Short mmCIF file of C-alpha atoms and ligand atoms in Angstrom, two decimals:
data_model
loop_
_atom_site.label_atom_id
_atom_site.label_comp_id
_atom_site.label_asym_id
_atom_site.label_seq_id
_atom_site.Cartn_x
_atom_site.Cartn_y
_atom_site.Cartn_z
CA UNK A 1 155.09 117.24 136.75
CA UNK A 2 151.97 118.04 138.74
CA UNK A 3 149.92 116.17 136.17
CA UNK A 4 152.09 113.04 136.38
CA UNK A 5 152.06 113.03 140.17
CA UNK A 6 148.36 113.66 140.37
CA UNK A 7 147.59 110.84 138.00
CA UNK A 8 149.78 108.31 139.75
CA UNK A 9 148.81 109.33 143.27
CA UNK A 10 145.14 110.05 142.65
CA UNK A 11 144.04 107.98 139.69
CA UNK A 12 140.62 109.68 139.77
CA UNK A 13 142.26 112.95 138.76
CA UNK A 14 142.91 111.38 135.39
CA UNK A 15 139.23 111.46 134.58
CA UNK A 16 139.00 115.15 135.49
CA UNK A 17 141.95 116.09 133.32
CA UNK A 18 140.78 113.98 130.42
CA UNK A 19 137.04 114.46 130.48
CA UNK A 20 136.10 112.59 127.33
CA UNK A 21 132.61 114.05 127.21
CA UNK A 22 133.94 117.57 126.92
CA UNK A 23 135.93 116.74 123.80
CA UNK A 24 133.78 117.49 120.76
CA UNK A 25 134.87 116.11 117.42
CA UNK A 26 131.85 117.14 115.40
CA UNK A 27 130.08 120.30 114.43
CA UNK A 28 126.88 118.43 113.55
CA UNK A 29 124.53 115.94 115.20
CA UNK A 30 124.08 112.27 114.45
CA UNK A 31 120.48 111.53 113.43
CA UNK A 32 120.00 108.63 115.87
CA UNK A 33 120.86 111.02 118.73
CA UNK A 34 118.62 113.78 117.38
CA UNK A 35 115.65 111.42 117.16
CA UNK A 36 116.31 109.74 120.48
CA UNK A 37 116.32 113.01 122.44
CA UNK A 38 114.87 115.71 120.21
CA UNK A 39 115.40 119.20 121.61
CA UNK A 40 112.54 120.89 119.83
CA UNK A 41 113.34 124.51 118.97
CA UNK A 42 117.12 123.98 119.01
CA UNK A 43 119.38 125.02 116.16
CA UNK A 44 120.56 121.69 114.73
CA UNK A 45 122.89 120.58 111.96
CA UNK A 46 122.94 117.16 110.33
CA UNK A 47 124.94 115.56 107.53
CA UNK A 48 123.80 112.59 105.50
CA UNK A 49 122.28 111.39 102.24
CA UNK A 50 118.94 112.21 100.68
CA UNK A 51 116.98 108.97 100.55
CA UNK A 52 113.74 110.44 99.28
CA UNK A 53 112.64 113.79 97.96
CA UNK A 54 109.06 115.07 97.66
CA UNK A 55 108.64 118.36 95.86
CA UNK A 56 105.44 120.17 96.92
CA UNK A 57 104.18 123.65 96.07
CA UNK A 58 106.20 125.95 98.26
CA UNK A 59 108.33 123.41 99.98
CA UNK A 60 110.46 120.32 99.46
CA UNK A 61 110.55 117.39 101.88
CA UNK A 62 113.82 115.47 101.98
CA UNK A 63 114.22 112.29 104.02
CA UNK A 64 117.81 112.32 105.19
CA UNK A 65 119.65 109.30 106.53
CA UNK A 66 123.16 109.22 107.93
CA UNK A 67 123.34 105.47 108.50
CA UNK A 68 123.26 105.76 112.28
CA UNK A 69 119.75 104.31 112.60
CA UNK A 70 116.88 102.92 110.57
CA UNK A 71 114.89 106.13 110.82
CA UNK A 72 115.36 109.06 108.48
CA UNK A 73 115.00 112.67 109.51
CA UNK A 74 112.43 114.62 107.57
CA UNK A 75 113.95 117.90 106.45
CA UNK A 76 111.62 120.69 105.35
CA UNK A 77 113.31 122.84 102.73
CA UNK A 78 111.76 126.12 101.59
CA UNK A 79 111.60 126.11 97.78
CA UNK A 80 114.10 128.98 97.45
CA UNK A 81 116.79 126.80 99.09
CA UNK A 82 116.26 123.96 96.60
CA UNK A 83 118.99 123.75 93.98
CA UNK A 84 119.25 121.41 90.99
CA UNK A 85 122.06 119.58 92.76
CA UNK A 86 119.73 118.55 95.58
CA UNK A 87 118.53 115.20 94.25
CA UNK A 88 117.86 111.72 95.51
CA UNK A 89 121.18 110.13 96.54
CA UNK A 90 123.11 113.41 97.04
CA UNK A 91 125.00 114.05 100.28
CA UNK A 92 123.99 117.13 102.22
CA UNK A 93 124.80 119.35 105.18
CA UNK A 94 121.62 120.87 106.58
CA UNK A 95 121.26 123.56 109.26
CA UNK A 96 117.91 124.48 110.74
CA UNK A 97 115.56 124.37 113.69
CA UNK A 98 114.20 121.17 115.15
CA UNK A 99 110.43 121.12 115.11
CA UNK A 100 107.47 118.78 115.37
CA UNK A 101 104.73 118.11 112.81
CA UNK A 102 101.07 118.31 113.98
CA UNK A 103 101.22 114.48 114.14
CA UNK A 104 104.19 114.66 116.51
CA UNK A 105 106.89 113.63 114.02
CA UNK A 106 110.28 115.27 114.55
CA UNK A 107 111.47 117.30 111.57
CA UNK A 108 114.21 119.78 110.76
CA UNK A 109 113.10 123.05 109.20
CA UNK A 110 116.10 124.05 107.12
CA UNK A 111 117.52 127.54 106.84
CA UNK A 112 120.65 126.42 105.00
CA UNK A 113 121.25 123.41 102.73
CA UNK A 114 124.64 122.63 101.24
CA UNK A 115 125.01 119.78 98.73
CA UNK A 116 128.30 118.10 99.56
CA UNK A 117 128.28 115.54 96.78
CA UNK A 118 125.92 115.44 93.81
CA UNK A 119 124.37 112.20 92.66
CA UNK A 120 123.63 112.16 88.97
CA UNK A 121 121.07 109.39 88.88
CA UNK A 122 121.09 109.21 85.09
CA UNK A 123 124.83 108.60 85.19
CA UNK A 124 124.23 105.03 86.32
CA UNK A 125 123.21 105.29 89.98
CA UNK A 126 121.60 101.86 90.41
CA UNK A 127 119.00 102.62 93.09
CA UNK A 128 115.87 104.71 93.22
CA UNK A 129 113.36 105.30 95.99
CA UNK A 130 110.33 103.99 94.11
CA UNK A 131 111.60 100.47 93.49
CA UNK A 132 112.01 97.61 95.94
CA UNK A 133 115.37 96.27 94.80
CA UNK A 134 115.72 92.49 95.22
CA UNK A 135 118.83 91.36 97.16
CA UNK A 136 120.26 89.65 94.03
CA UNK A 137 120.13 92.99 92.22
CA UNK A 138 121.82 94.86 95.08
CA UNK A 139 124.55 92.20 95.19
CA UNK A 140 125.75 93.39 91.78
CA UNK A 141 126.79 96.70 93.39
CA UNK A 142 128.69 95.68 96.51
CA UNK A 143 130.46 99.05 96.61
CA UNK A 144 127.17 100.98 96.63
CA UNK A 145 124.69 98.70 98.33
CA UNK A 146 125.30 99.94 101.90
CA UNK A 147 123.24 102.95 100.75
CA UNK A 148 120.13 100.76 100.60
CA UNK A 149 117.75 100.40 103.55
CA UNK A 150 117.95 96.63 103.45
CA UNK A 151 121.72 96.23 103.61
CA UNK A 152 122.34 99.11 106.01
CA UNK A 153 119.71 97.67 108.38
CA UNK A 154 121.42 94.26 108.30
CA UNK A 155 124.82 95.83 108.94
CA UNK A 156 123.50 97.73 111.96
CA UNK A 157 122.04 94.49 113.31
CA UNK A 158 125.40 92.81 112.70
CA UNK A 159 127.10 95.53 114.73
CA UNK A 160 124.66 95.01 117.63
CA UNK A 161 124.80 91.21 117.47
CA UNK A 162 128.57 91.39 117.82
CA UNK A 163 128.19 93.66 120.85
CA UNK A 164 125.59 91.38 122.46
CA UNK A 165 127.86 88.37 121.93
CA UNK A 166 130.72 90.11 123.73
CA UNK A 167 128.36 91.16 126.57
CA UNK A 168 127.12 87.59 126.94
CA UNK A 169 130.60 86.12 127.21
CA UNK A 170 131.78 88.85 129.57
CA UNK A 171 128.85 88.09 131.87
CA UNK A 172 129.76 84.39 131.76
CA UNK A 173 133.39 85.08 132.69
CA UNK A 174 134.93 84.30 129.33
CA UNK A 175 138.08 86.04 128.12
CA UNK A 176 138.20 87.23 124.53
CA UNK A 177 141.43 86.34 122.73
CA UNK A 178 142.59 86.54 119.13
CA UNK A 179 143.73 83.39 117.39
CA UNK A 180 146.02 83.56 114.35
CA UNK A 181 144.77 83.82 110.80
CA UNK A 182 147.99 82.42 109.36
CA UNK A 183 148.44 78.88 110.60
CA UNK A 184 150.09 75.62 109.69
CA UNK A 185 147.19 73.44 110.88
CA UNK A 186 143.95 72.77 109.09
CA UNK A 187 142.01 71.88 112.28
CA UNK A 188 139.03 70.06 110.76
CA UNK A 189 141.26 68.16 108.37
CA UNK A 190 138.65 68.51 105.66
CA UNK A 191 141.21 69.73 103.15
CA UNK A 192 139.21 72.84 102.29
CA UNK A 193 141.97 75.33 103.00
CA UNK A 194 143.49 78.31 101.24
CA UNK A 195 147.24 77.97 100.95
CA UNK A 196 149.31 81.10 101.62
CA UNK A 197 152.64 81.90 100.08
CA UNK A 198 154.45 85.13 99.28
CA UNK A 199 153.72 86.54 95.89
CA UNK A 200 157.08 87.54 94.58
CA UNK A 201 159.85 87.27 97.12
CA UNK A 202 163.27 86.69 95.67
CA UNK A 203 163.52 83.37 97.52
CA UNK A 204 160.30 82.09 95.98
CA UNK A 205 161.36 83.15 92.51
CA UNK A 206 164.70 81.43 92.90
CA UNK A 207 163.00 78.29 94.23
CA UNK A 208 160.60 78.29 91.31
CA UNK A 209 163.44 78.60 88.85
CA UNK A 210 165.06 75.58 90.46
CA UNK A 211 161.74 73.74 90.17
CA UNK A 212 161.42 73.43 93.96
CA UNK A 213 158.19 73.28 95.96
CA UNK A 214 157.55 76.84 97.15
CA UNK A 215 154.72 76.13 99.58
CA UNK A 216 157.01 76.34 102.59
CA UNK A 217 159.24 79.11 101.29
CA UNK A 218 158.26 81.81 103.77
CA UNK A 219 157.48 80.12 107.09
CA UNK A 220 159.39 76.92 106.52
CA UNK A 221 156.18 74.93 106.67
CA UNK A 222 153.00 74.90 104.60
CA UNK A 223 150.81 77.77 105.72
CA UNK A 224 147.08 78.26 105.38
CA UNK A 225 144.38 80.79 106.18
CA UNK A 226 142.74 79.53 109.35
CA UNK A 227 139.66 77.31 109.05
CA UNK A 228 139.16 77.40 112.83
CA UNK A 229 140.86 78.88 115.87
CA UNK A 230 139.82 75.93 118.00
CA UNK A 231 143.19 74.27 118.53
CA UNK A 232 144.75 77.57 119.58
CA UNK A 233 141.80 78.30 121.85
CA UNK A 234 142.28 74.92 123.48
CA UNK A 235 145.91 75.81 124.19
CA UNK A 236 145.01 79.08 125.93
CA UNK A 237 142.03 77.49 127.70
CA UNK A 238 144.52 75.19 129.46
CA UNK A 239 146.30 78.24 130.86
CA UNK A 240 143.54 80.77 131.40
CA UNK A 241 140.21 78.95 131.65
CA UNK A 242 137.15 79.96 129.61
CA UNK A 243 138.11 81.73 126.39
CA UNK A 244 136.49 82.71 123.11
CA UNK A 245 137.38 84.33 119.84
CA UNK A 246 135.41 86.02 117.09
CA UNK A 247 137.37 86.37 113.91
CA UNK A 248 137.59 85.64 110.21
CA UNK A 249 137.89 82.05 109.03
CA UNK A 250 138.35 80.78 105.52
CA UNK A 251 137.09 77.69 103.72
CA UNK A 252 137.86 76.95 100.11
CA UNK A 253 134.62 75.06 99.61
CA UNK A 254 133.46 75.10 96.04
CA UNK A 255 129.96 76.19 96.97
CA UNK A 256 127.90 79.11 95.83
CA UNK A 257 124.93 78.12 97.96
CA UNK A 258 122.85 80.59 99.96
CA UNK A 259 124.57 79.25 103.10
CA UNK A 260 128.26 79.29 102.23
CA UNK A 261 130.99 81.91 102.13
CA UNK A 262 134.70 81.52 101.43
CA UNK A 263 135.45 84.02 104.22
CA UNK A 264 133.19 84.20 107.26
CA UNK A 265 133.35 85.21 110.90
CA UNK A 266 133.29 82.42 113.43
CA UNK A 267 132.59 82.74 117.09
CA UNK A 268 134.45 79.97 118.87
CA UNK A 269 134.35 79.30 122.58
CA UNK A 270 136.26 76.81 124.69
CA UNK A 271 134.79 75.98 128.10
CA UNK A 272 137.27 74.95 130.78
CA UNK A 273 136.56 72.03 133.15
CA UNK A 274 133.67 71.02 130.93
CA UNK A 275 132.82 67.33 131.00
CA UNK A 276 129.31 67.09 129.62
CA UNK A 277 127.59 68.19 126.44
CA UNK A 278 124.72 69.54 128.61
CA UNK A 279 126.98 72.34 129.86
CA UNK A 280 127.84 73.32 126.29
CA UNK A 281 124.22 73.12 125.21
CA UNK A 282 123.13 75.46 128.02
CA UNK A 283 125.85 77.94 127.05
CA UNK A 284 124.83 77.86 123.38
CA UNK A 285 121.08 78.03 124.00
CA UNK A 286 121.59 80.94 126.43
CA UNK A 287 123.74 82.73 123.86
CA UNK A 288 121.22 82.44 121.03
CA UNK A 289 118.33 83.58 123.20
CA UNK A 290 120.35 86.46 124.65
CA UNK A 291 121.37 87.70 121.20
CA UNK A 292 117.85 87.42 119.84
CA UNK A 293 116.17 89.18 122.77
CA UNK A 294 118.76 91.96 122.99
CA UNK A 295 118.73 92.57 119.25
CA UNK A 296 114.98 92.86 119.21
CA UNK A 297 115.23 95.69 121.68
CA UNK A 298 118.33 97.38 120.22
CA UNK A 299 117.34 97.11 116.52
CA UNK A 300 113.58 96.74 116.32
CA UNK A 301 113.18 99.14 113.40
CA UNK A 302 116.07 97.57 111.47
CA UNK A 303 114.60 94.09 111.88
CA UNK A 304 111.28 95.35 110.55
CA UNK A 305 112.95 96.89 107.49
CA UNK A 306 114.72 93.62 106.75
CA UNK A 307 111.55 91.54 106.95
CA UNK A 308 108.12 92.63 108.16
CA UNK A 309 107.65 89.16 109.63
CA UNK A 310 110.31 90.14 112.18
CA UNK A 311 107.67 92.28 113.90
CA UNK A 312 106.96 89.30 116.15
CA UNK A 313 109.75 87.18 117.63
CA UNK A 314 110.12 83.55 116.55
CA UNK A 315 108.00 81.16 118.59
CA UNK A 316 111.06 79.27 119.81
CA UNK A 317 112.27 82.14 121.94
CA UNK A 318 110.29 80.85 124.97
CA UNK A 319 110.88 77.16 124.31
CA UNK A 320 113.59 74.83 125.51
CA UNK A 321 115.71 73.67 122.58
CA UNK A 322 115.15 70.03 121.65
CA UNK A 323 117.86 67.35 121.89
CA UNK A 324 117.95 64.28 119.65
CA UNK A 325 120.68 61.68 119.44
CA UNK A 326 122.09 61.11 115.96
CA UNK A 327 120.36 57.71 115.88
CA UNK A 328 117.00 59.20 116.86
CA UNK A 329 117.41 61.89 114.19
CA UNK A 330 118.22 59.26 111.56
CA UNK A 331 115.12 57.21 112.49
CA UNK A 332 112.87 60.28 112.28
CA UNK A 333 114.26 61.08 108.83
CA UNK A 334 113.87 57.53 107.62
CA UNK A 335 110.20 57.56 108.59
CA UNK A 336 109.90 60.64 106.35
CA UNK A 337 111.54 58.65 103.50
CA UNK A 338 114.68 60.77 103.85
CA UNK A 339 117.33 58.11 104.14
CA UNK A 340 120.61 59.15 105.72
CA UNK A 341 123.67 57.94 103.81
CA UNK A 342 127.19 57.27 105.13
CA UNK A 343 127.97 60.92 104.48
CA UNK A 344 125.69 61.93 107.34
CA UNK A 345 122.74 64.29 107.55
CA UNK A 346 122.49 66.63 104.56
CA UNK A 347 121.05 70.15 104.40
CA UNK A 348 117.58 69.08 103.29
CA UNK A 349 117.50 66.59 106.16
CA UNK A 350 118.70 69.19 108.69
CA UNK A 351 115.83 71.47 107.72
CA UNK A 352 113.39 68.53 107.81
CA UNK A 353 114.46 67.83 111.41
CA UNK A 354 113.81 71.45 112.40
CA UNK A 355 110.40 71.22 110.76
CA UNK A 356 109.73 67.99 112.65
CA UNK A 357 110.46 69.98 115.85
CA UNK A 358 107.95 72.67 114.75
CA UNK A 359 110.67 75.21 114.10
CA UNK A 360 112.30 74.89 117.54
CA UNK A 361 116.10 74.68 117.31
CA UNK A 362 117.33 71.14 117.80
CA UNK A 363 120.64 69.77 119.05
CA UNK A 364 121.74 66.56 117.36
CA UNK A 365 124.22 64.84 119.70
CA UNK A 366 126.40 61.72 119.88
CA UNK A 367 127.61 61.47 116.29
CA UNK A 368 129.25 58.47 114.60
CA UNK A 369 133.01 58.80 115.08
CA UNK A 370 133.78 58.46 111.37
CA UNK A 371 131.72 61.56 110.52
CA UNK A 372 133.52 63.88 112.91
CA UNK A 373 137.00 65.26 113.60
CA UNK A 374 139.91 63.54 115.33
CA UNK A 375 139.84 65.74 118.45
CA UNK A 376 136.37 64.74 119.62
CA UNK A 377 135.97 62.62 122.75
CA UNK A 378 134.66 59.08 122.40
CA UNK A 379 131.40 58.37 124.23
CA UNK A 380 132.18 56.35 127.38
CA UNK A 381 129.41 53.80 126.67
CA UNK A 382 129.90 53.46 122.90
CA UNK A 383 133.26 53.92 121.25
CA UNK A 384 131.72 54.15 117.77
CA UNK A 385 130.26 57.52 118.78
CA UNK A 386 131.74 60.86 119.83
CA UNK A 387 130.48 63.54 122.23
CA UNK A 388 129.67 65.98 119.44
CA UNK A 389 126.75 68.27 118.78
CA UNK A 390 125.29 70.22 115.89
CA UNK A 391 122.62 72.84 116.51
CA UNK A 392 120.05 73.10 113.73
CA UNK A 393 117.81 76.14 113.35
CA UNK A 394 115.16 77.32 110.88
CA UNK A 395 116.50 79.01 107.69
CA UNK A 396 120.08 77.71 108.01
CA UNK A 397 120.00 74.19 109.38
CA UNK A 398 123.38 73.80 111.09
CA UNK A 399 124.44 77.01 112.82
CA UNK A 400 126.73 75.60 115.54
CA UNK A 401 129.09 72.62 115.70
CA UNK A 402 130.85 71.59 118.87
CA UNK A 403 132.15 68.77 121.01
CA UNK A 404 133.88 67.63 124.15
CA UNK A 405 137.58 67.29 123.37
CA UNK A 406 139.46 64.01 123.67
CA UNK A 407 141.46 64.43 126.87
CA UNK A 408 143.05 60.97 126.99
CA UNK A 409 146.67 61.36 125.87
CA UNK A 410 147.01 57.85 124.42
CA UNK A 411 143.70 57.90 122.54
CA UNK A 412 144.46 61.32 121.08
CA UNK A 413 147.95 60.22 120.08
CA UNK A 414 146.48 57.38 118.05
CA UNK A 415 144.07 59.68 116.24
CA UNK A 416 146.45 62.58 115.65
CA UNK A 417 146.45 63.21 111.88
CA UNK A 418 149.98 64.61 111.69
CA UNK A 419 153.18 65.00 113.68
CA UNK A 420 152.92 68.72 113.10
CA UNK A 421 150.20 68.64 115.74
CA UNK A 422 152.47 67.26 118.46
CA UNK A 423 152.12 70.60 120.25
CA UNK A 424 148.37 69.97 120.46
CA UNK A 425 148.97 66.50 121.90
CA UNK A 426 151.35 67.98 124.44
CA UNK A 427 148.51 70.10 125.86
CA UNK A 428 147.24 66.83 127.38
CA UNK A 429 150.55 66.21 129.12
CA UNK A 430 150.94 69.18 131.42
CA UNK A 431 148.12 69.97 133.85
CA UNK A 432 145.45 68.78 131.44
CA UNK A 433 141.77 69.54 132.05
CA UNK A 434 138.55 68.42 130.36
CA UNK A 435 137.28 71.04 127.92
CA UNK A 436 134.56 71.39 125.35
CA UNK A 437 133.77 74.04 122.82
CA UNK A 438 131.85 75.10 119.80
CA UNK A 439 131.99 77.21 116.69
CA UNK A 440 129.11 79.37 115.52
CA UNK A 441 129.03 81.04 112.13
CA UNK A 442 128.25 84.71 112.74
CA UNK A 443 126.69 85.17 109.32
CA UNK A 444 124.41 82.15 109.76
CA UNK A 445 123.37 83.49 113.15
CA UNK A 446 122.49 86.76 111.42
CA UNK A 447 120.40 84.86 108.89
CA UNK A 448 118.45 83.36 111.79
CA UNK A 449 118.14 86.61 113.79
CA UNK A 450 117.12 88.74 110.80
CA UNK A 451 115.34 86.14 108.63
CA UNK A 452 117.75 86.64 105.73
CA UNK A 453 117.66 83.94 103.10
CA UNK A 454 121.07 84.48 101.53
CA UNK A 455 124.22 84.60 103.65
CA UNK A 456 125.88 86.93 101.12
CA UNK A 457 123.66 89.75 102.39
CA UNK A 458 124.82 89.53 106.01
CA UNK A 459 128.23 91.18 105.55
CA UNK A 460 129.41 94.12 103.45
CA UNK A 461 131.74 92.32 101.07
CA UNK A 462 130.99 88.61 100.71
CA UNK A 463 133.52 86.28 99.12
CA UNK A 464 132.44 83.19 97.23
CA UNK A 465 133.96 81.24 94.33
CA UNK A 466 134.87 83.59 91.47
CA UNK A 467 133.73 86.59 93.47
CA UNK A 468 136.57 88.52 95.05
CA UNK A 469 136.83 91.46 92.69
CA UNK A 470 137.00 94.28 95.17
N1 LIG B 1 135.57 75.60 117.78
C1 LIG B 1 134.85 74.63 117.28
O1 LIG B 1 134.46 73.70 117.93
C2 LIG B 1 134.48 74.76 115.84
C3 LIG B 1 134.90 73.59 115.03
N2 LIG B 1 136.33 73.38 115.05
C4 LIG B 1 134.50 73.92 113.60
O2 LIG B 1 135.30 74.43 112.86
O3 LIG B 1 133.35 73.73 113.24
#
């Protein structure tokens, strides 16, 4: 009773009663914390995996990693504590005293070592500390590859990039929402969707026996895995202002390229009261620079493990991104004998444009209407063009696509691809506002931030055609 009253009458009392810091869940220390603030001389316990083992005369040095940071903790193990089970790859619980080497390196001098899980290397463990394993090799062992330096470093950067994205949008007054994964619209209308239907419900079975179309059996309409949350974002944007989402999206593209995934995470933002591409461009440029700068300070050692060239930031970090109209871009490419077809600018041409801009990211704006989606706003001075943008960067080419949205009810009605989207049209009827937004592929952003050539290495379990076995 006292507790309830105190909490309602004096909300601050809540913090006293529930002092989170005083709750200890662990009986061991995380290596990142040990190395960040080493209390030399303290009794310390760590748990992790042996990533390297050097057997000397009277002593064994084990480099132990627990995944919390790029650095490993050197553990000094007196020979009499070394057992046969203590090998490369085994998991261990070490107790000892924190100390410093003559060169100032923090190390743990063990007085107790317990092997938690053996690792019989000869039994088919695919990694060893003396070989630099190429990413293609590691990709054959998706279930084990987070034990490698390369992949674990990328996954830590991914974790930080996600955090920096959320910080950026919070500081720009955007509200994070979740858009549905199951949806009856295919947003881009490109037809590259995964259809969803129940596997074995009695209704479906009965329908199949009767030879009926089962696509709509569960929801009553055809249902897909989302290719974009944009249309839903637009709906909420017209009730709550600036919104964004960061979630999984799915495209059934038949591509195994180094830039495509069947399932990827897309950051999508919708800016309220936005009536010029400049506003969107500023938001996007600010986001990329924020993520890059913050990640370089939060994950310097990880970035270096991924690629030594990451030791210095890309030159574009201090430059204003370049803007070219689609027509200007096409002329530049044609002068380089790279003729643009009716299909638009291809990957080779995207990368050629970035090269033309000396590696500075480049916005290509004002696209031909026929190359872009129905929801994009026509340019006021040229109705063959739409207010759309693509941002091209080194390594990936296109990393962001966005546009101002058609806000004219009649024009949108004419372009609406299906009656099922009448709800989307109706957004323009009640208290409509101009909005614009963009979608950024998280994995492509990671390729740019980390200098990773193949997108399949930027997430733990990539999906691509014929590769969804686990
Ligand atoms: N939200 C966006 O503007 C992203 C766009 N619909 C796309 O899928 O590329």
